[in-house]
Amino acid sequence: MRLPARPGERLDRSREVAFSFYGKPVKAFEGDTFGSALYASGQRIFSRSFKYHRPRGLLCCSGSCANCMMTVDGVPNVRVCAEPVREGAIVRPQNVLGSLEHDALVATDKLGGPFTPVGFYYRTMIRPRWAWPLYEKFLRNVAGLGKLDKHAGRANRYDVEHRRAEVLVVGGGRAGRKAARKHAAAGRQVVLVDEGFVDPLEGVDVISPGRALGIWEGGLVPIDAGHVLYRFRAEKIVVATGTIEQPLVFPGNDLVGVMLPDGVRRLIEDWGIKPAEQAVVVTVDEAGREAAAALEEAGVRINGVYDLRRERVREIVARGRGGVLRSVEIDGRKLSCDLLVMSGGRQPAYSLLAQVGARVEYDPERGVFIPTDIPDGIEAVGSVAGEGLDGAVPAASYNGASGKGKCFVCVCEDVTDKDLKRAIGEGFDSIELAKRYTTVTMGPCQGRLCHVPSIRLYARENEKDEATIGTTTARPPWAPVTLGLLAGRPHEPAQRTSIHHRHKELGAKMMWTGTWRRPHSYGEPEGEAKSVHDSVGVIDVSTLGKMIVRGPDAAEFLERLYPNRFGDMKPMRIRYGVLNSDAGRIMDDGTIARLDDETFYVTTTSTGAGAVLEWFEWWNAVWGKDVEIVNVTGALAAVNVAGPRARAVMRSLTGIDLSNEGLSYLDARDAQVAGVPSLILRIGFVGELGYELHFPSPYGEHVWNAILQAGEDFGIRPFGLEPQRILRLEKMHILIGQDTDSESNVLEANMPWIAKLDKDDFVGKWSLEHVQERGLQDLLVGFEMEDGTVPLEGAQVVLEGTRPIGRITSSRWSPELRKAIGMAWVPAEIAEEGKSFLVTVDGGFERATVRLRPFFDPDGERLRS
Amino acid sequence: MSDLAFLSPGRASTEAMWRSPLERALQGAPPEISDLSLTGKVEVRGKLPKSVKGGDLVRITPNRGLVLCDFTKTVALLEKLSEDLFAIDVSASLAGLSVRGEAVMRRITDLDLDALPAAGAVSHVQAIVTRDGDSFALWFAQEYSDYLAEVVIDAHEGLRR
Amino acid sequence: MSFLLDCPNCGPRDVNEFSCAGEVTVRPKESPTLRELTGYIYFRRNVAGVQREWWYHRQGCEIWFQAERDTRTNEVLRTEIFDPAEQEARTK
């Protein structure tokens, strides 16, 4: 029933809003919440509880408990007591079978009790194991917090915004506003946030509603403002989060009509609603008395006020019908009422302070926990710091009335005093253990209304004091937050070469290599590989890491960093280098081209570029040599033209001497290719005559198109990563990370010639010396399958039918050689040409023969042609 | 000393077609977001001068900077700078994106927008950010062009709603 | 992990802009015994307290520097550019 308009109310009675509930229209005013409007229209049952499906009604009216959770416009678990009304919204109850008034699942309350004590799920529904899917389906349907509408979820957009504040005030009540004004007056940049709606404040940036989810390192305070997450970095944080009214524990304390003082006050003062006809108040502090006064003024008949600071009450029993309050018995005296106001004191909302390192101390005078030892940069003001609290410690009213009905300690999770006592009886005698066993404080209210009552109960049952029991760890988020808000916008950092769009136009199947997008193939990997052998192919290798290493100490720097020798390289020559860690393990590989006395051009693997640059820069910082390292990975596109007709294709693209003498294997040349300044590297990862062109990336498409055109007469085909893998495997060229792992070294990985152990010192030298001394144990070898089955990569190498002794790292069918080939790690004793081993294939074994020389063109004649 | 000609897009013949890494991604983008990629960029190291004639010097560290200049004048400027400093043509390395409005910037980076120019993360990608009034320029590795353009256009869209 | 790290060049930034290379160690001067080598490669002091460690401003100015960070609280006490002579003096 609505009261006449009053000053200070949140309603704008000139603006009507209508929404639907159970398919029927509900009238509201602007300024109402869905909950207040429903209450004003006569709705009393707002939800059914989690486990017992007991009727629940408004309790706190401040978004703390779970009693009013409903589904609004497809979004579940909305606390309608705090959610502002919206025109046309569709509001539905959740977790009921039938209706709020008649929920068939209430059977669990009437019958399930003996079968569903605390922790029952640890002991039941385990056997028979095959029935578990059925148990799960059943449980999910009878206990839950609303259903997700997949489509409603996707329709929401969430953004993240980065903000800074000199002073961030959390809490827009009296103390928070006072602190904000003070700091603004001192000329600071102040931001104030409040979970609810607060009035603007001059000189202060107010975000309301805006909920602080927690305080993280570096003054990071994310603010949930519905569809925007404000990621604040604050120099100073003022916590003015106030207190949370606590319930009392007694039989029937969860009946519809039992409310906290603040809930009553809001109904009357914010939304102009007369909450009931007759009320009884039981309180340990002034808040209850203030609620009684407000009720009286609103025309509610007060049938009794019990102030536990002045009188002792042994037994409180609330009684109702159909889950709705009808009367309360105080020490045996029965009082009619449809509203029972209970106040168990006000507990400072210290969670943010505890997260940031403050301690929490129990105050025996006031029966609540107060934060202390606030760290630097954080300030606690107002009632959260304990100011103005005047409550008494409530007596254990449930003890006087046990057996007269369920006393709820945690209404969210339906945990009763009996459950907690049973948990203690079973040995869970610390509050942290009890919490995890009973799930008290683990529901939507996250302890706001049940943490202190549970500690009080524990103290009494264990005959310890609350200070000894202590509190459980406060963790973020302060309130449930949608995952969508934390996720923000769905962008995935991806690197693409400047030729990317041409690959897509040519029908390439794209894949991820680290964070690069690359063509797996253009539809026919084996055909693409074969055409490189038969004629000519072209592949985009722009993803390679590339660095210019230049300076008077460049050669010395590379000599100390790599196991290879570089000091004696002639200009415009190329070497293959393998980068080692100081533990002698293989980190990365690539080509090193010497451009002049002081300049080297170094390439790395596509996914290793970042790590190698860091590595180079670190050693340079440590050694302090006169050398500069410049990352030019994106500056250059790179394209490899390979095959017996590659020279012919290149002839129409560039004017330099391409004869085998003019540009030999492992030579580098500067040239204009298709009118673009390029560096040509004659190298051969894929084992055929090949030219790798490095040129400025904005000309990627231009050069690619020119190559395809020049090669048209030769049947040039673009080829992707998959055919490249087949080709390199035919040459037994290793792939770092595929054929090697974090333990592999060059001596055992079939490349002993890389390590020049006669050099003075290089990164990894000592470790390699020790490996040599110890003797090589497992070696990387090539193999071919006797019968042509291709084993899976990762398949085991097995001694005659017994234990695994090695593994397959790479395997493919070679269309050129018409056999199944691969590489594997095997013990040194087997690592000899012609020896055989077994490989696990499809639950059985197949035989393989060790090969130590490349399968295709072992002498490299094609490469050097 | 090798002149590293293969790094300079400015050395290409006029028939060669230069394409911006942002060309496709910015098709249909609002006017507040535009392409700056066709700019000369020279990375310089050593004792940085106070200013550079014919270019804008952005200091990254006391010994490392980025000089932005007219694309057609890059090679000449590179040669001039090489007289006193270590200089490399990185014109092709970086894409350039112009974004108007602090609000959009706050959606994509937590850099202090009053402490620019700076090198830092923009939506998980390394970038050099400069400011001219309400206009911001992002210089970042060109291979992230499609990704970063998508991020910026989407952030802009999010503010419109 | 969200603490701010004060890059000696750029100022305070979100820690995720950086790469961490762990505790500062001392590389053996000449050919170490197997025991010394294993110690250098695998063993770290791993203190619960202030640790001197390497950081790289990966998404910013790309300088390597050292920081003193309390591993219990993530409080960073100082950051400074690496000076080989100073490290030499400190480790003597």
JSON list of C-alpha atoms in Angstrom, two decimals, chain A residues 505-676:
[
{"chain": "A", "resi": 505, "resn": "GLU", "atom": "CA", "xyz": [41.86, -14.68, -51.87]},
{"chain": "A", "resi": 506, "resn": "LEU", "atom": "CA", "xyz": [43.78, -17.73, -53.08]},
{"chain": "A", "resi": 507, "resn": "GLY", "atom": "CA", "xyz": [41.67, -19.98, -50.89]},
{"chain": "A", "resi": 508, "resn": "ALA", "atom": "CA", "xyz": [44.23, -20.67, -48.17]},
{"chain": "A", "resi": 509, "resn": "LYS", "atom": "CA", "xyz": [43.15, -22.48, -45.03]},
{"chain": "A", "resi": 510, "resn": "MET", "atom": "CA", "xyz": [44.54, -20.23, -42.27]},
{"chain": "A", "resi": 511, "resn": "MET", "atom": "CA", "xyz": [45.95, -21.45, -38.96]},
{"chain": "A", "resi": 512, "resn": "TRP", "atom": "CA", "xyz": [47.57, -20.04, -35.84]},
{"chain": "A", "resi": 513, "resn": "THR", "atom": "CA", "xyz": [51.32, -20.23, -35.31]},
{"chain": "A", "resi": 514, "resn": "GLY", "atom": "CA", "xyz": [51.68, -18.61, -31.92]},
{"chain": "A", "resi": 515, "resn": "THR", "atom": "CA", "xyz": [49.87, -15.32, -32.47]},
{"chain": "A", "resi": 516, "resn": "TRP", "atom": "CA", "xyz": [50.50, -15.25, -36.22]},
{"chain": "A", "resi": 517, "resn": "ARG", "atom": "CA", "xyz": [47.89, -16.18, -38.81]},
{"chain": "A", "resi": 518, "resn": "ARG", "atom": "CA", "xyz": [49.47, -18.33, -41.51]},
{"chain": "A", "resi": 519, "resn": "PRO", "atom": "CA", "xyz": [48.29, -20.45, -44.43]},
{"chain": "A", "resi": 520, "resn": "HIS", "atom": "CA", "xyz": [48.20, -24.13, -43.56]},
{"chain": "A", "resi": 521, "resn": "SER", "atom": "CA", "xyz": [47.90, -24.87, -47.26]},
{"chain": "A", "resi": 522, "resn": "TYR", "atom": "CA", "xyz": [45.96, -23.67, -50.29]},
{"chain": "A", "resi": 523, "resn": "GLY", "atom": "CA", "xyz": [43.84, -26.78, -50.37]},
{"chain": "A", "resi": 524, "resn": "GLU", "atom": "CA", "xyz": [46.24, -29.49, -51.50]},
{"chain": "A", "resi": 525, "resn": "PRO", "atom": "CA", "xyz": [49.27, -29.85, -49.23]},
{"chain": "A", "resi": 526, "resn": "GLU", "atom": "CA", "xyz": [50.78, -32.93, -50.89]},
{"chain": "A", "resi": 527, "resn": "GLY", "atom": "CA", "xyz": [50.30, -31.47, -54.35]},
{"chain": "A", "resi": 528, "resn": "GLU", "atom": "CA", "xyz": [51.84, -28.18, -53.24]},
{"chain": "A", "resi": 529, "resn": "ALA", "atom": "CA", "xyz": [54.87, -30.04, -51.84]},
{"chain": "A", "resi": 530, "resn": "LYS", "atom": "CA", "xyz": [55.27, -32.07, -55.02]},
{"chain": "A", "resi": 531, "resn": "SER", "atom": "CA", "xyz": [55.20, -28.99, -57.23]},
{"chain": "A", "resi": 532, "resn": "VAL", "atom": "CA", "xyz": [58.19, -27.55, -55.35]},
{"chain": "A", "resi": 533, "resn": "HIS", "atom": "CA", "xyz": [60.16, -30.64, -56.37]},
{"chain": "A", "resi": 534, "resn": "ASP", "atom": "CA", "xyz": [58.76, -30.72, -59.90]},
{"chain": "A", "resi": 535, "resn": "SER", "atom": "CA", "xyz": [58.88, -27.07, -60.81]},
{"chain": "A", "resi": 536, "resn": "VAL", "atom": "CA", "xyz": [58.60, -24.11, -58.43]},
{"chain": "A", "resi": 537, "resn": "GLY", "atom": "CA", "xyz": [56.58, -22.94, -55.45]},
{"chain": "A", "resi": 538, "resn": "VAL", "atom": "CA", "xyz": [56.39, -19.79, -53.35]},
{"chain": "A", "resi": 539, "resn": "ILE", "atom": "CA", "xyz": [55.73, -19.41, -49.62]},
{"chain": "A", "resi": 540, "resn": "ASP", "atom": "CA", "xyz": [55.18, -16.35, -47.43]},
{"chain": "A", "resi": 541, "resn": "VAL", "atom": "CA", "xyz": [57.73, -16.48, -44.60]},
{"chain": "A", "resi": 542, "resn": "SER", "atom": "CA", "xyz": [57.25, -12.87, -43.43]},
{"chain": "A", "resi": 543, "resn": "THR", "atom": "CA", "xyz": [56.53, -14.15, -39.95]},
{"chain": "A", "resi": 544, "resn": "LEU", "atom": "CA", "xyz": [60.23, -14.88, -39.35]},
{"chain": "A", "resi": 545, "resn": "GLY", "atom": "CA", "xyz": [61.81, -12.80, -36.63]},
{"chain": "A", "resi": 546, "resn": "LYS", "atom": "CA", "xyz": [64.40, -10.42, -38.07]},
{"chain": "A", "resi": 547, "resn": "MET", "atom": "CA", "xyz": [67.06, -8.28, -36.42]},
{"chain": "A", "resi": 548, "resn": "ILE", "atom": "CA", "xyz": [69.82, -5.96, -37.54]},
{"chain": "A", "resi": 549, "resn": "VAL", "atom": "CA", "xyz": [72.87, -6.40, -35.32]},
{"chain": "A", "resi": 550, "resn": "ARG", "atom": "CA", "xyz": [75.27, -3.57, -36.07]},
{"chain": "A", "resi": 551, "resn": "GLY", "atom": "CA", "xyz": [78.33, -2.04, -34.45]},
{"chain": "A", "resi": 552, "resn": "PRO", "atom": "CA", "xyz": [82.10, -2.40, -34.03]},
{"chain": "A", "resi": 553, "resn": "ASP", "atom": "CA", "xyz": [81.50, -5.29, -31.59]},
{"chain": "A", "resi": 554, "resn": "ALA", "atom": "CA", "xyz": [78.77, -7.00, -33.60]},
{"chain": "A", "resi": 555, "resn": "ALA", "atom": "CA", "xyz": [80.86, -10.02, -34.62]},
{"chain": "A", "resi": 556, "resn": "GLU", "atom": "CA", "xyz": [82.25, -10.48, -31.13]},
{"chain": "A", "resi": 557, "resn": "PHE", "atom": "CA", "xyz": [78.78, -10.18, -29.66]},
{"chain": "A", "resi": 558, "resn": "LEU", "atom": "CA", "xyz": [77.41, -12.94, -31.90]},
{"chain": "A", "resi": 559, "resn": "GLU", "atom": "CA", "xyz": [80.48, -15.11, -31.27]},
{"chain": "A", "resi": 560, "resn": "ARG", "atom": "CA", "xyz": [79.87, -14.98, -27.54]},
{"chain": "A", "resi": 561, "resn": "LEU", "atom": "CA", "xyz": [76.16, -15.56, -27.87]},
{"chain": "A", "resi": 562, "resn": "TYR", "atom": "CA", "xyz": [76.05, -18.45, -30.36]},
{"chain": "A", "resi": 563, "resn": "PRO", "atom": "CA", "xyz": [77.91, -21.76, -30.36]},
{"chain": "A", "resi": 564, "resn": "ASN", "atom": "CA", "xyz": [78.72, -21.10, -34.03]},
{"chain": "A", "resi": 565, "resn": "ARG", "atom": "CA", "xyz": [81.71, -19.27, -35.38]},
{"chain": "A", "resi": 566, "resn": "PHE", "atom": "CA", "xyz": [80.82, -15.96, -37.03]},
{"chain": "A", "resi": 567, "resn": "GLY", "atom": "CA", "xyz": [83.97, -13.93, -36.73]},
{"chain": "A", "resi": 568, "resn": "ASP", "atom": "CA", "xyz": [85.43, -15.45, -39.87]},
{"chain": "A", "resi": 569, "resn": "MET", "atom": "CA", "xyz": [82.35, -14.93, -42.04]},
{"chain": "A", "resi": 570, "resn": "LYS", "atom": "CA", "xyz": [82.90, -13.06, -45.27]},
{"chain": "A", "resi": 571, "resn": "PRO", "atom": "CA", "xyz": [80.50, -10.25, -46.19]},
{"chain": "A", "resi": 572, "resn": "MET", "atom": "CA", "xyz": [77.33, -11.33, -48.01]},
{"chain": "A", "resi": 573, "resn": "ARG", "atom": "CA", "xyz": [77.60, -14.92, -46.76]},
{"chain": "A", "resi": 574, "resn": "ILE", "atom": "CA", "xyz": [75.04, -16.77, -44.63]},
{"chain": "A", "resi": 575, "resn": "ARG", "atom": "CA", "xyz": [75.28, -19.33, -41.85]},
{"chain": "A", "resi": 576, "resn": "TYR", "atom": "CA", "xyz": [72.68, -21.36, -40.01]},
{"chain": "A", "resi": 577, "resn": "GLY", "atom": "CA", "xyz": [72.86, -20.63, -36.29]},
{"chain": "A", "resi": 578, "resn": "VAL", "atom": "CA", "xyz": [71.35, -22.33, -33.25]},
{"chain": "A", "resi": 579, "resn": "LEU", "atom": "CA", "xyz": [70.91, -20.17, -30.18]},
{"chain": "A", "resi": 580, "resn": "ASN", "atom": "CA", "xyz": [71.73, -21.86, -26.85]},
{"chain": "A", "resi": 581, "resn": "SER", "atom": "CA", "xyz": [70.83, -21.10, -23.27]},
{"chain": "A", "resi": 582, "resn": "ASP", "atom": "CA", "xyz": [73.59, -21.08, -20.68]},
{"chain": "A", "resi": 583, "resn": "ALA", "atom": "CA", "xyz": [72.42, -24.57, -19.78]},
{"chain": "A", "resi": 584, "resn": "GLY", "atom": "CA", "xyz": [73.44, -25.64, -23.26]},
{"chain": "A", "resi": 585, "resn": "ARG", "atom": "CA", "xyz": [69.85, -26.17, -24.35]},
{"chain": "A", "resi": 586, "resn": "ILE", "atom": "CA", "xyz": [68.52, -25.23, -27.78]},
{"chain": "A", "resi": 587, "resn": "MET", "atom": "CA", "xyz": [66.45, -22.04, -27.63]},
{"chain": "A", "resi": 588, "resn": "ASP", "atom": "CA", "xyz": [65.94, -21.01, -31.24]},
{"chain": "A", "resi": 589, "resn": "ASP", "atom": "CA", "xyz": [67.45, -21.22, -34.71]},
{"chain": "A", "resi": 590, "resn": "GLY", "atom": "CA", "xyz": [67.76, -19.07, -37.79]},
{"chain": "A", "resi": 591, "resn": "THR", "atom": "CA", "xyz": [70.06, -17.70, -40.44]},
{"chain": "A", "resi": 592, "resn": "ILE", "atom": "CA", "xyz": [72.76, -15.14, -39.87]},
{"chain": "A", "resi": 593, "resn": "ALA", "atom": "CA", "xyz": [73.86, -13.15, -42.90]},
{"chain": "A", "resi": 594, "resn": "ARG", "atom": "CA", "xyz": [76.90, -10.91, -42.68]},
{"chain": "A", "resi": 595, "resn": "LEU", "atom": "CA", "xyz": [76.22, -7.74, -44.65]},
{"chain": "A", "resi": 596, "resn": "ASP", "atom": "CA", "xyz": [79.51, -5.98, -43.88]},
{"chain": "A", "resi": 597, "resn": "ASP", "atom": "CA", "xyz": [82.24, -5.86, -41.21]},
{"chain": "A", "resi": 598, "resn": "GLU", "atom": "CA", "xyz": [79.93, -4.43, -38.62]},
{"chain": "A", "resi": 599, "resn": "THR", "atom": "CA", "xyz": [76.51, -5.51, -39.77]},
{"chain": "A", "resi": 600, "resn": "PHE", "atom": "CA", "xyz": [74.69, -8.82, -39.41]},
{"chain": "A", "resi": 601, "resn": "TYR", "atom": "CA", "xyz": [71.16, -9.68, -40.40]},
{"chain": "A", "resi": 602, "resn": "VAL", "atom": "CA", "xyz": [69.76, -12.33, -38.04]},
{"chain": "A", "resi": 603, "resn": "THR", "atom": "CA", "xyz": [66.53, -14.28, -38.47]},
{"chain": "A", "resi": 604, "resn": "THR", "atom": "CA", "xyz": [64.69, -16.28, -35.82]},
{"chain": "A", "resi": 605, "resn": "THR", "atom": "CA", "xyz": [61.72, -18.63, -35.71]},
{"chain": "A", "resi": 606, "resn": "SER", "atom": "CA", "xyz": [58.32, -16.97, -36.09]},
{"chain": "A", "resi": 607, "resn": "THR", "atom": "CA", "xyz": [57.17, -17.62, -32.55]},
{"chain": "A", "resi": 608, "resn": "GLY", "atom": "CA", "xyz": [60.59, -17.04, -30.99]},
{"chain": "A", "resi": 609, "resn": "ALA", "atom": "CA", "xyz": [61.18, -13.48, -32.24]},
{"chain": "A", "resi": 610, "resn": "GLY", "atom": "CA", "xyz": [60.14, -11.72, -29.04]},
{"chain": "A", "resi": 611, "resn": "ALA", "atom": "CA", "xyz": [62.06, -14.03, -26.74]},
{"chain": "A", "resi": 612, "resn": "VAL", "atom": "CA", "xyz": [65.21, -13.87, -28.86]},
{"chain": "A", "resi": 613, "resn": "LEU", "atom": "CA", "xyz": [65.15, -10.08, -28.97]},
{"chain": "A", "resi": 614, "resn": "GLU", "atom": "CA", "xyz": [64.85, -9.99, -25.17]},
{"chain": "A", "resi": 615, "resn": "TRP", "atom": "CA", "xyz": [67.70, -12.48, -24.90]},
{"chain": "A", "resi": 616, "resn": "PHE", "atom": "CA", "xyz": [69.95, -10.44, -27.20]},
{"chain": "A", "resi": 617, "resn": "GLU", "atom": "CA", "xyz": [69.13, -7.20, -25.38]},
{"chain": "A", "resi": 618, "resn": "TRP", "atom": "CA", "xyz": [69.81, -8.75, -21.99]},
{"chain": "A", "resi": 619, "resn": "TRP", "atom": "CA", "xyz": [73.28, -10.02, -22.89]},
{"chain": "A", "resi": 620, "resn": "ASN", "atom": "CA", "xyz": [74.03, -6.68, -24.49]},
{"chain": "A", "resi": 621, "resn": "ALA", "atom": "CA", "xyz": [73.04, -4.91, -21.28]},
{"chain": "A", "resi": 622, "resn": "VAL", "atom": "CA", "xyz": [75.23, -7.27, -19.27]},
{"chain": "A", "resi": 623, "resn": "TRP", "atom": "CA", "xyz": [78.27, -7.22, -21.57]},
{"chain": "A", "resi": 624, "resn": "GLY", "atom": "CA", "xyz": [77.92, -3.56, -22.52]},
{"chain": "A", "resi": 625, "resn": "LYS", "atom": "CA", "xyz": [79.43, -4.04, -25.98]},
{"chain": "A", "resi": 626, "resn": "ASP", "atom": "CA", "xyz": [79.36, -1.43, -28.72]},
{"chain": "A", "resi": 627, "resn": "VAL", "atom": "CA", "xyz": [76.57, -2.96, -30.73]},
{"chain": "A", "resi": 628, "resn": "GLU", "atom": "CA", "xyz": [72.99, -2.00, -31.52]},
{"chain": "A", "resi": 629, "resn": "ILE", "atom": "CA", "xyz": [70.17, -4.49, -32.00]},
{"chain": "A", "resi": 630, "resn": "VAL", "atom": "CA", "xyz": [67.15, -3.40, -34.02]},
{"chain": "A", "resi": 631, "resn": "ASN", "atom": "CA", "xyz": [64.00, -5.47, -34.39]},
{"chain": "A", "resi": 632, "resn": "VAL", "atom": "CA", "xyz": [62.89, -5.34, -38.03]},
{"chain": "A", "resi": 633, "resn": "THR", "atom": "CA", "xyz": [60.47, -8.29, -37.95]},
{"chain": "A", "resi": 634, "resn": "GLY", "atom": "CA", "xyz": [57.51, -6.29, -39.25]},
{"chain": "A", "resi": 635, "resn": "ALA", "atom": "CA", "xyz": [59.58, -3.93, -41.37]},
{"chain": "A", "resi": 636, "resn": "LEU", "atom": "CA", "xyz": [60.30, -6.69, -43.85]},
{"chain": "A", "resi": 637, "resn": "ALA", "atom": "CA", "xyz": [58.14, -9.12, -45.70]},
{"chain": "A", "resi": 638, "resn": "ALA", "atom": "CA", "xyz": [59.91, -12.33, -46.71]},
{"chain": "A", "resi": 639, "resn": "VAL", "atom": "CA", "xyz": [59.03, -14.71, -49.48]},
{"chain": "A", "resi": 640, "resn": "ASN", "atom": "CA", "xyz": [60.77, -17.96, -50.47]},
{"chain": "A", "resi": 641, "resn": "VAL", "atom": "CA", "xyz": [60.77, -19.04, -54.12]},
{"chain": "A", "resi": 642, "resn": "ALA", "atom": "CA", "xyz": [61.88, -22.67, -54.30]},
{"chain": "A", "resi": 643, "resn": "GLY", "atom": "CA", "xyz": [62.19, -25.40, -56.89]},
{"chain": "A", "resi": 644, "resn": "PRO", "atom": "CA", "xyz": [64.24, -26.38, -59.98]},
{"chain": "A", "resi": 645, "resn": "ARG", "atom": "CA", "xyz": [62.63, -23.56, -61.98]},
{"chain": "A", "resi": 646, "resn": "ALA", "atom": "CA", "xyz": [63.17, -20.94, -59.26]},
{"chain": "A", "resi": 647, "resn": "ARG", "atom": "CA", "xyz": [66.09, -19.33, -61.08]},
{"chain": "A", "resi": 648, "resn": "ALA", "atom": "CA", "xyz": [64.05, -18.97, -64.23]},
{"chain": "A", "resi": 649, "resn": "VAL", "atom": "CA", "xyz": [61.32, -17.21, -62.31]},
{"chain": "A", "resi": 650, "resn": "MET", "atom": "CA", "xyz": [63.80, -14.89, -60.60]},
{"chain": "A", "resi": 651, "resn": "ARG", "atom": "CA", "xyz": [65.36, -13.94, -63.95]},
{"chain": "A", "resi": 652, "resn": "SER", "atom": "CA", "xyz": [62.27, -12.04, -64.98]},
{"chain": "A", "resi": 653, "resn": "LEU", "atom": "CA", "xyz": [62.10, -10.22, -61.65]},
{"chain": "A", "resi": 654, "resn": "THR", "atom": "CA", "xyz": [65.62, -8.97, -61.13]},
{"chain": "A", "resi": 655, "resn": "GLY", "atom": "CA", "xyz": [68.65, -7.97, -63.18]},
{"chain": "A", "resi": 656, "resn": "ILE", "atom": "CA", "xyz": [71.48, -9.31, -60.99]},
{"chain": "A", "resi": 657, "resn": "ASP", "atom": "CA", "xyz": [73.68, -12.26, -61.91]},
{"chain": "A", "resi": 658, "resn": "LEU", "atom": "CA", "xyz": [71.70, -15.30, -60.83]},
{"chain": "A", "resi": 659, "resn": "SER", "atom": "CA", "xyz": [74.08, -17.92, -62.17]},
{"chain": "A", "resi": 660, "resn": "ASN", "atom": "CA", "xyz": [75.28, -20.50, -59.70]},
{"chain": "A", "resi": 661, "resn": "GLU", "atom": "CA", "xyz": [78.64, -18.74, -59.61]},
{"chain": "A", "resi": 662, "resn": "GLY", "atom": "CA", "xyz": [77.18, -15.27, -59.39]},
{"chain": "A", "resi": 663, "resn": "LEU", "atom": "CA", "xyz": [74.84, -16.13, -56.51]},
{"chain": "A", "resi": 664, "resn": "SER", "atom": "CA", "xyz": [75.90, -19.43, -54.86]},
{"chain": "A", "resi": 665, "resn": "TYR", "atom": "CA", "xyz": [74.25, -21.41, -52.11]},
{"chain": "A", "resi": 666, "resn": "LEU", "atom": "CA", "xyz": [74.50, -19.41, -48.84]},
{"chain": "A", "resi": 667, "resn": "ASP", "atom": "CA", "xyz": [75.23, -16.15, -50.62]},
{"chain": "A", "resi": 668, "resn": "ALA", "atom": "CA", "xyz": [73.35, -12.92, -49.90]},
{"chain": "A", "resi": 669, "resn": "ARG", "atom": "CA", "xyz": [72.77, -10.12, -52.43]},
{"chain": "A", "resi": 670, "resn": "ASP", "atom": "CA", "xyz": [71.20, -6.69, -52.54]},
{"chain": "A", "resi": 671, "resn": "ALA", "atom": "CA", "xyz": [68.91, -6.33, -55.56]},
{"chain": "A", "resi": 672, "resn": "GLN", "atom": "CA", "xyz": [65.84, -4.62, -56.91]},
{"chain": "A", "resi": 673, "resn": "VAL", "atom": "CA", "xyz": [63.18, -7.31, -57.28]},
{"chain": "A", "resi": 674, "resn": "ALA", "atom": "CA", "xyz": [60.07, -6.21, -59.16]},
{"chain": "A", "resi": 675, "resn": "GLY", "atom": "CA", "xyz": [61.23, -2.64, -58.57]},
{"chain": "A", "resi": 676, "resn": "VAL", "atom": "CA", "xyz": [61.50, -3.14, -54.81]}
]
